Amino acid sequence: SVEGDAIKVYVRVRPPSEGRVLTDGDQGFCLSVLSSNTIRLHSKPEPKIFTFDYVANMETTQESVFSSVAKNIVESCMNGYNGTIFAYGQTGSGKTFTMMGPSDSDNFTHSLRGVIPRSFEYLFFLIEREKEKAGNGKSFLCKCSFIEIYNEQIFDLLDSASAGLFLREHIKKGVFVDGAAEQVLSSAAEAYQVLTTGWRNRRVASTSMNRESSRSHAVFTITVESMEKNNEIVNIRSSLLNLVDLAGSERQKDTHTEGLRLKEAGNINRSLSCLGQVITALVDVGNGKQRHICYRDSKLTFLLRDSLGGNAKTCIIANVHPGSRCFGETLSTLNFAQRAKLIKNKAVVNEDTQGNVS
Amino acid sequence: AAPSAGWAAACEKFRSARTLSLVESRKDPETEPYRSKYSARALLQEVKQMLSVTEEDDGAQLRAVRRAVLEYELGVNHTDTEELSAGEEHLQRCTQLLEPHRLSPDCVSLYIQAQNNLGILWSERGEIKTAQACLESAETLYYQYMKEDGNPPVDPSEHFMAEEEKLRDQERSKRFEKAYTHTLYYLAQVYQHLEMTEKAAQYCHTTLKRQLEYCGYNPVEWSLNAASLSQYYLSKQCFMESRHCLAAASVIFSQAGHVPSAEDSEAEQNQHDLRQRKAEIARCWIKYCLNLLQSAQKLLEDNIGELDPDRQVELKTQRKKDEDVTEKSRKKAVLFGTSDICDSVLAMEEKVSSTYPLDFQEAREIFLVGQNYVQEAKEFFQVDDYATDHTEIVQDHSALFKVLAFFEDDYERRCKMHKRRIDMLEPIYSALNPQYYLLVSRQLQFELAETYYEMMDLKVAIGNRLEELDSHTIKKINSLAQLAIKYYELFLDSLRNPDKVFPEKLEEDVLRPAMVAKFHIARLYGKLITPDLKKQLENMQTSLEYYTFLVDYCEKYPDAVRAVETELELSKEMVGLLPTRMERLRTKMYSFI
């Protein structure tokens, strides 16, 4: 089978917050890590075992998460493939720590820095190495954009003054955000600088239930373009690296995850917009008949169309909190991650079984 | 009793709470999304306190209802702010207070709305069965009330209104019906989650119908929903229902109005959205035409995929007999709209049949309707901005031609139809960047290969009728076969990994197409016509290699056999026969030397 077709799923268990002392061994936990790829959730009556590509326990270092999750993807990006890394999980499960590092530090060299800064370093390390190897024959151009999807609208985090942006899909370029600001990058430090600036522009909200939760998805995209001169032939290759921080999973209405969407029209005057989703779901389970689904995917899935079952390398880091109070959310995160593993490059080839064969 | 000052103050507070909750809360800053809801909650608590003071004189039922209204408001308030347990308690208390009086016009509407909200609450906790029970009890109560009383009941908001502000019957009735429509709407979702698909569809349908009846709809949204529902009916082969939904969608969409062409960008965006929705509905119509034609083909074809004339006669006779029955079932189906709209919908329906086409003429009429919608959809989904959508529409157009060709008995004309498919598919295939559109590219490669293959077969059939193959026909056959081979090879190449290696084991979803491609290539090499014996031998050799691939693969992976039974059988036969034929050819060649 073609390696890398399926989405790789990594689960990371964060340690409980500092200052909270655990007594009675494991009692405060709703899960235990059994091996480097299995996890047991202490559900009742039967415990449930989940298997993933990789399970990082509480002791796993940032460096080791990076090597097992992102290294490979950054490398294939250098080889002209698109790559995407998602972080998924409920608010407080350690997504930001995994992806960015300790929240109080803008310091790119911090020893606890996360997957994103490490990916930057590695990417530019690989670029430098390639350049040295090829001498003058090869040049690189890196650009980045940083957008936020909030309430199904797209905003530019690099240009906070801009109005909503639109998604387009070009026959040569694939899906892109029309009019998103692009910044040329020449070093990892510069990339990090852009990222942290944009990050501050994100929308957060506090409720009496959640101290702070991100309500938007943020997508940081690096385009790597390489140009190689071989005698008279110029070979241009381009690929994308998407780093995605999803909104806290507890408020994701637009992933096809939980499916429980009864809500919406609690207010009697509001329109019954969920009905469309129900009908779409009905149509979705149709038996292989030709049909058209009117409602487009959410902005996020549309933007990442290539990454979700397309021609790209994708991995999801599902972050969970081990505390037993988080049982429900953890279960739903693990279930989501389980389903994500099933997403594959689906080549639906319309092929006639009938027809004369002799 | 005369209204006291205390009571007036309570009403005033209640009204403020509602305004905060319904109006003000929308303007809350993103950083404090529930600010107004929290203030509304505080006011409601105060009203609750005031009630115990003011209400001594009132009757038991009135007291209960007023409390229930407050519990209801508090329940909704808590669930809105993500405090489900507290919300549940309030809503439970509300229904308990109402239980004895729930059939009275004072309470019925509130009771239904409380059950609706409990349904939402339980579904958010994933307890779908419990949600179902709440909502079904609301549904039952509606029926019972309408049967036993039926007068426009009091709206919950009226319980804290002064006498002169109370609603008129028409408004009462409208609100009551709306609450019940929501019950049905939630039930549709519940049934969906319980995988009771048919029931879910039925409740969606009824919800849409009621939205029309009580004018509670946004035309664009409504039409899109109806058009989507038509696609559900398609998957169930219910063409009459599907057509009805689509016709209604088109009619209601035309009400969506054409925003005066103001210069500001919002209107422009609006126009853009409208055009997109229109194109989406057109795409649903395309699928309708396509499915109807394809289903008819399934009914009419014989075991090698050709039109079976006996079946055709049989079905035509049967159709005559069925006409009455169809008319009857027509009347049973849920029809959209009141008389005015209904007439327009029926007129719209008349433009395309909903019964299986049984001959070329009938098929052509449906084809033409589909083709018109292809043009309409393409106007919006242009290739530059909507590459995938555009490609899908082109693929549908090609599929329409393909199924139309089935009904055509003249081989030359049939061949021309396939040529039309090539002409639309090839340019789009060569334009697509496979880095982003690998899967679509694959589909196109395969479809192009199959089309050339089919054309070659037709040319061979035409040639077989001639006394002798002329050089023109031979050239044509060879070039079509070469092109088919080219696209099958491109398809197979797309399965290779980054290091250009063909996979050892094929993924399940490409297994059959890949095997069919190999098999067809084998067969195509067998069809190439050349007077050059050496070339003939080479072609046979290549053919043998491809047949052998199939046989070897299935030996190694017996699971694959199921997918390609017929092809495998024939391949085995060819692997047995070809070496003998090649031997004979070799002898012939050497005898010339």
PDB file of C-alpha atoms in Angstrom, chain A residues 1-2 5 80-82 150 166 168-175 203-210 215 238-240 251 259-276 278-279 281-283 285-287 289-296 305-306 309-311 344-358, chain B residues 26 30-31 33-34 38 82-83 119-120 123-124 126 128 178-179 182 185-186 188-189 192-193 197 200-201 204 207-208 221 224-225 228-229 231-232 235 237 269 280 283-284 287 290-291 301 303 383-389 396 402 430-439 442-443 446 450 457 491 498 505 507 509-510 512-513 516 519 523 570:
ATOM      1  CA  SER A   1       0.000   0.000   0.000  1.00  0.00           C
ATOM      2  CA  VAL A   2       1.089   3.550  -0.565  1.00  0.00           C
ATOM      3  CA  ASP A   5      -2.151   7.753   2.274  1.00  0.00           C
ATOM      4  CA  GLY A  80       7.298  18.953  -3.250  1.00  0.00           C
ATOM      5  CA  TYR A  81       4.412  17.474  -1.289  1.00  0.00           C
ATOM      6  CA  ASN A  82       1.877  19.447   0.633  1.00  0.00           C
ATOM      7  CA  TYR A 150     -14.341  32.659  12.718  1.00  0.00           C
ATOM      8  CA  PHE A 166     -12.974  34.698   0.125  1.00  0.00           C
ATOM      9  CA  ARG A 168     -11.250  30.528  -4.466  1.00  0.00           C
ATOM     10  CA  GLU A 169     -10.223  27.442  -6.252  1.00  0.00           C
ATOM     11  CA  HIS A 170      -7.957  27.749  -9.214  1.00  0.00           C
ATOM     12  CA  ILE A 171      -7.378  25.019 -11.744  1.00  0.00           C
ATOM     13  CA  LYS A 172      -3.600  25.355 -11.412  1.00  0.00           C
ATOM     14  CA  LYS A 173      -3.185  26.679  -7.907  1.00  0.00           C
ATOM     15  CA  GLY A 174      -5.777  24.714  -6.026  1.00  0.00           C
ATOM     16  CA  VAL A 175      -7.648  26.299  -3.136  1.00  0.00           C
ATOM     17  CA  ARG A 203     -10.349  36.165  18.840  1.00  0.00           C
ATOM     18  CA  VAL A 204     -10.774  34.762  22.277  1.00  0.00           C
ATOM     19  CA  ALA A 205     -13.769  34.835  24.541  1.00  0.00           C
ATOM     20  CA  SER A 206     -14.391  34.142  28.130  1.00  0.00           C
ATOM     21  CA  THR A 207     -17.537  32.638  29.587  1.00  0.00           C
ATOM     22  CA  SER A 208     -18.357  31.654  33.083  1.00  0.00           C
ATOM     23  CA  MET A 209     -17.615  28.062  32.098  1.00  0.00           C
ATOM     24  CA  ASN A 210     -14.345  28.560  30.256  1.00  0.00           C
ATOM     25  CA  ARG A 215     -13.324  30.391  19.115  1.00  0.00           C
ATOM     26  CA  SER A 238       6.076  24.436  -4.947  1.00  0.00           C
ATOM     27  CA  SER A 239       4.479  23.011  -1.875  1.00  0.00           C
ATOM     28  CA  LEU A 240       2.508  24.126   1.126  1.00  0.00           C
ATOM     29  CA  ARG A 251     -17.320  24.388  20.358  1.00  0.00           C
ATOM     30  CA  GLY A 259     -23.276  15.383  14.831  1.00  0.00           C
ATOM     31  CA  LEU A 260     -25.404  16.635  17.669  1.00  0.00           C
ATOM     32  CA  ARG A 261     -26.741  19.845  16.347  1.00  0.00           C
ATOM     33  CA  LEU A 262     -30.231  19.994  17.655  1.00  0.00           C
ATOM     34  CA  LYS A 263     -29.525  23.458  18.942  1.00  0.00           C
ATOM     35  CA  GLU A 264     -29.578  26.547  16.757  1.00  0.00           C
ATOM     36  CA  ALA A 265     -33.208  27.413  16.718  1.00  0.00           C
ATOM     37  CA  GLY A 266     -33.624  27.611  20.462  1.00  0.00           C
ATOM     38  CA  ASN A 267     -34.731  31.085  19.684  1.00  0.00           C
ATOM     39  CA  ILE A 268     -38.043  30.687  18.010  1.00  0.00           C
ATOM     40  CA  ASN A 269     -37.471  33.545  15.623  1.00  0.00           C
ATOM     41  CA  ARG A 270     -34.255  32.290  14.270  1.00  0.00           C
ATOM     42  CA  SER A 271     -34.240  30.440  10.999  1.00  0.00           C
ATOM     43  CA  LEU A 272     -34.120  26.705  10.862  1.00  0.00           C
ATOM     44  CA  SER A 273     -30.713  26.531   9.310  1.00  0.00           C
ATOM     45  CA  CYS A 274     -29.945  23.131  10.770  1.00  0.00           C
ATOM     46  CA  LEU A 275     -32.498  21.540   8.555  1.00  0.00           C
ATOM     47  CA  GLY A 276     -30.076  21.845   5.691  1.00  0.00           C
ATOM     48  CA  VAL A 278     -29.972  17.154   8.410  1.00  0.00           C
ATOM     49  CA  ILE A 279     -30.932  16.868   4.787  1.00  0.00           C
ATOM     50  CA  ALA A 281     -26.684  14.031   6.118  1.00  0.00           C
ATOM     51  CA  LEU A 282     -29.631  12.175   4.635  1.00  0.00           C
ATOM     52  CA  VAL A 283     -28.285  12.676   1.159  1.00  0.00           C
ATOM     53  CA  VAL A 285     -25.846   8.194   3.197  1.00  0.00           C
ATOM     54  CA  GLY A 286     -27.430   7.664  -0.203  1.00  0.00           C
ATOM     55  CA  ASN A 287     -26.419   4.403  -1.792  1.00  0.00           C
ATOM     56  CA  LYS A 289     -26.237   7.217  -6.476  1.00  0.00           C
ATOM     57  CA  GLN A 290     -25.190  10.336  -8.324  1.00  0.00           C
ATOM     58  CA  ARG A 291     -26.320  13.365  -6.377  1.00  0.00           C
ATOM     59  CA  HIS A 292     -25.398  16.909  -5.621  1.00  0.00           C
ATOM     60  CA  ILE A 293     -25.007  18.262  -2.131  1.00  0.00           C
ATOM     61  CA  CYS A 294     -25.901  21.925  -2.105  1.00  0.00           C
ATOM     62  CA  TYR A 295     -24.243  22.914   1.088  1.00  0.00           C
ATOM     63  CA  ARG A 296     -20.569  23.452   0.691  1.00  0.00           C
ATOM     64  CA  ARG A 305      -9.524  19.952   1.003  1.00  0.00           C
ATOM     65  CA  ASP A 306      -6.193  18.639  -0.230  1.00  0.00           C
ATOM     66  CA  GLY A 309      -8.140  12.909   1.822  1.00  0.00           C
ATOM     67  CA  GLY A 310      -6.210  14.563  -0.938  1.00  0.00           C
ATOM     68  CA  ASN A 311      -2.744  14.476  -2.326  1.00  0.00           C
ATOM     69  CA  LYS A 344      -7.909   8.278   3.247  1.00  0.00           C
ATOM     70  CA  ASN A 345      -7.208   9.370  -0.254  1.00  0.00           C
ATOM     71  CA  LYS A 346     -10.416   8.270  -1.779  1.00  0.00           C
ATOM     72  CA  ALA A 347     -10.167   7.729  -5.481  1.00  0.00           C
ATOM     73  CA  VAL A 348     -13.689   7.246  -6.579  1.00  0.00           C
ATOM     74  CA  VAL A 349     -13.291   6.148 -10.115  1.00  0.00           C
ATOM     75  CA  ASN A 350     -16.476   5.939 -12.041  1.00  0.00           C
ATOM     76  CA  GLU A 351     -16.163   2.591 -13.574  1.00  0.00           C
ATOM     77  CA  ASP A 352     -18.718   0.619 -15.442  1.00  0.00           C
ATOM     78  CA  THR A 353     -19.143  -2.923 -14.321  1.00  0.00           C
ATOM     79  CA  GLN A 354     -21.294  -3.547 -17.352  1.00  0.00           C
ATOM     80  CA  GLY A 355     -20.014  -3.478 -20.829  1.00  0.00           C
ATOM     81  CA  ASN A 356     -18.729  -6.051 -23.164  1.00  0.00           C
ATOM     82  CA  VAL A 357     -15.509  -7.633 -22.130  1.00  0.00           C
ATOM     83  CA  SER A 358     -14.837 -10.354 -24.648  1.00  0.00           C
TER      84      SER A 358
ATOM     85  CA  ARG B  26     -26.748  39.907  19.892  1.00  0.00           C
ATOM     86  CA  GLU B  30     -17.071  38.821  21.551  1.00  0.00           C
ATOM     87  CA  THR B  31     -15.080  38.818  24.727  1.00  0.00           C
ATOM     88  CA  PRO B  33     -20.743  36.811  24.718  1.00  0.00           C
ATOM     89  CA  TYR B  34     -23.206  36.180  27.521  1.00  0.00           C
ATOM     90  CA  TYR B  38     -26.502  37.090  32.594  1.00  0.00           C
ATOM     91  CA  GLU B  82     -23.857  26.450  28.594  1.00  0.00           C
ATOM     92  CA  GLU B  83     -25.152  25.620  32.059  1.00  0.00           C
ATOM     93  CA  GLY B 119     -35.264  17.906  23.662  1.00  0.00           C
ATOM     94  CA  ILE B 120     -32.418  20.223  22.698  1.00  0.00           C
ATOM     95  CA  SER B 123     -29.548  15.862  22.646  1.00  0.00           C
ATOM     96  CA  GLU B 124     -26.660  18.090  23.603  1.00  0.00           C
ATOM     97  CA  GLY B 126     -25.972  12.829  23.660  1.00  0.00           C
ATOM     98  CA  ILE B 128     -30.983  11.088  21.982  1.00  0.00           C
ATOM     99  CA  LYS B 178     -44.293  27.946  14.591  1.00  0.00           C
ATOM    100  CA  ALA B 179     -43.505  26.295  17.907  1.00  0.00           C
ATOM    101  CA  HIS B 182     -39.867  23.548  15.545  1.00  0.00           C
ATOM    102  CA  TYR B 185     -37.741  20.225  12.921  1.00  0.00           C
ATOM    103  CA  TYR B 186     -36.048  18.906  16.038  1.00  0.00           C
ATOM    104  CA  ALA B 188     -36.143  15.423  12.054  1.00  0.00           C
ATOM    105  CA  GLN B 189     -32.735  15.841  13.650  1.00  0.00           C
ATOM    106  CA  GLN B 192     -31.449  11.441  11.780  1.00  0.00           C
ATOM    107  CA  HIS B 193     -29.232  10.725  14.775  1.00  0.00           C
ATOM    108  CA  THR B 197     -33.481   7.902   7.776  1.00  0.00           C
ATOM    109  CA  ALA B 200     -36.049  11.943   9.255  1.00  0.00           C
ATOM    110  CA  ALA B 201     -36.679  12.698   5.599  1.00  0.00           C
ATOM    111  CA  CYS B 204     -37.784  17.404   6.955  1.00  0.00           C
ATOM    112  CA  THR B 207     -41.108  21.005   8.200  1.00  0.00           C
ATOM    113  CA  LEU B 208     -40.509  22.523   4.776  1.00  0.00           C
ATOM    114  CA  GLU B 221     -32.613  28.824   2.278  1.00  0.00           C
ATOM    115  CA  LEU B 224     -31.783  25.035  -1.165  1.00  0.00           C
ATOM    116  CA  ASN B 225     -33.253  22.714   1.434  1.00  0.00           C
ATOM    117  CA  SER B 228     -31.243  18.992  -1.288  1.00  0.00           C
ATOM    118  CA  LEU B 229     -34.188  16.915  -0.211  1.00  0.00           C
ATOM    119  CA  GLN B 231     -31.361  14.472  -3.825  1.00  0.00           C
ATOM    120  CA  TYR B 232     -32.430  12.225  -0.992  1.00  0.00           C
ATOM    121  CA  SER B 235     -31.119   8.011  -3.908  1.00  0.00           C
ATOM    122  CA  GLN B 237     -35.428   6.281  -6.833  1.00  0.00           C
ATOM    123  CA  GLN B 269     -21.989  39.950  -2.485  1.00  0.00           C
ATOM    124  CA  GLU B 280     -26.628  24.851  -7.048  1.00  0.00           C
ATOM    125  CA  ARG B 283     -26.908  21.126 -10.414  1.00  0.00           C
ATOM    126  CA  CYS B 284     -29.578  19.255  -8.499  1.00  0.00           C
ATOM    127  CA  LYS B 287     -28.508  14.993 -11.204  1.00  0.00           C
ATOM    128  CA  LEU B 290     -28.988  11.950 -15.051  1.00  0.00           C
ATOM    129  CA  ASN B 291     -30.444   9.568 -12.485  1.00  0.00           C
ATOM    130  CA  GLU B 301     -30.265  -3.167 -20.761  1.00  0.00           C
ATOM    131  CA  ASN B 303     -26.584  -8.743 -20.127  1.00  0.00           C
ATOM    132  CA  VAL B 383     -13.287  27.084 -14.230  1.00  0.00           C
ATOM    133  CA  ASP B 384     -11.078  29.908 -12.944  1.00  0.00           C
ATOM    134  CA  ASP B 385     -12.649  30.263  -9.545  1.00  0.00           C
ATOM    135  CA  TYR B 386     -14.413  26.962  -9.008  1.00  0.00           C
ATOM    136  CA  ALA B 387     -12.188  24.348 -10.561  1.00  0.00           C
ATOM    137  CA  THR B 388     -13.658  21.323  -8.794  1.00  0.00           C
ATOM    138  CA  ASP B 389     -17.274  22.303  -9.219  1.00  0.00           C
ATOM    139  CA  ASP B 396     -22.083  15.217 -15.461  1.00  0.00           C
ATOM    140  CA  LYS B 402     -23.040   8.634 -22.277  1.00  0.00           C
ATOM    141  CA  SER B 430      -4.933  18.750 -19.392  1.00  0.00           C
ATOM    142  CA  ALA B 431      -5.570  21.992 -17.524  1.00  0.00           C
ATOM    143  CA  LEU B 432      -5.893  20.479 -14.063  1.00  0.00           C
ATOM    144  CA  ASN B 433      -2.837  20.520 -11.879  1.00  0.00           C
ATOM    145  CA  PRO B 434      -2.510  16.966 -10.541  1.00  0.00           C
ATOM    146  CA  GLN B 435      -0.665  18.186  -7.465  1.00  0.00           C
ATOM    147  CA  TYR B 436      -3.946  19.570  -6.189  1.00  0.00           C
ATOM    148  CA  TYR B 437      -6.416  17.582  -8.189  1.00  0.00           C
ATOM    149  CA  LEU B 438      -5.000  14.078  -8.143  1.00  0.00           C
ATOM    150  CA  LEU B 439      -8.292  12.350  -7.513  1.00  0.00           C
ATOM    151  CA  ARG B 442      -7.648  10.060 -12.004  1.00  0.00           C
ATOM    152  CA  GLN B 443     -11.347  10.038 -12.617  1.00  0.00           C
ATOM    153  CA  PHE B 446     -10.205   6.663 -16.462  1.00  0.00           C
ATOM    154  CA  GLU B 450     -13.192   4.188 -21.246  1.00  0.00           C
ATOM    155  CA  ASP B 457     -15.530  -0.990 -29.983  1.00  0.00           C
ATOM    156  CA  PHE B 491      -4.316   6.281 -14.684  1.00  0.00           C
ATOM    157  CA  PRO B 498       6.643   9.146  -5.077  1.00  0.00           C
ATOM    158  CA  LYS B 505      -0.791  -4.407  -3.155  1.00  0.00           C
ATOM    159  CA  GLU B 507      -5.760  -0.198  -2.082  1.00  0.00           C
ATOM    160  CA  ASP B 509     -10.790   1.661  -3.557  1.00  0.00           C
ATOM    161  CA  VAL B 510      -8.584   1.525  -6.635  1.00  0.00           C
ATOM    162  CA  ARG B 512     -11.147  -2.736  -9.410  1.00  0.00           C
ATOM    163  CA  PRO B 513     -10.392   0.267 -11.626  1.00  0.00           C
ATOM    164  CA  VAL B 516      -9.994  -3.215 -15.256  1.00  0.00           C
ATOM    165  CA  PHE B 519      -7.461  -5.956 -18.479  1.00  0.00           C
ATOM    166  CA  ARG B 523      -7.544  -6.462 -24.760  1.00  0.00           C
ATOM    167  CA  LEU B 570     -11.215 -14.370 -19.417  1.00  0.00           C
TER     168      LEU B 570
END
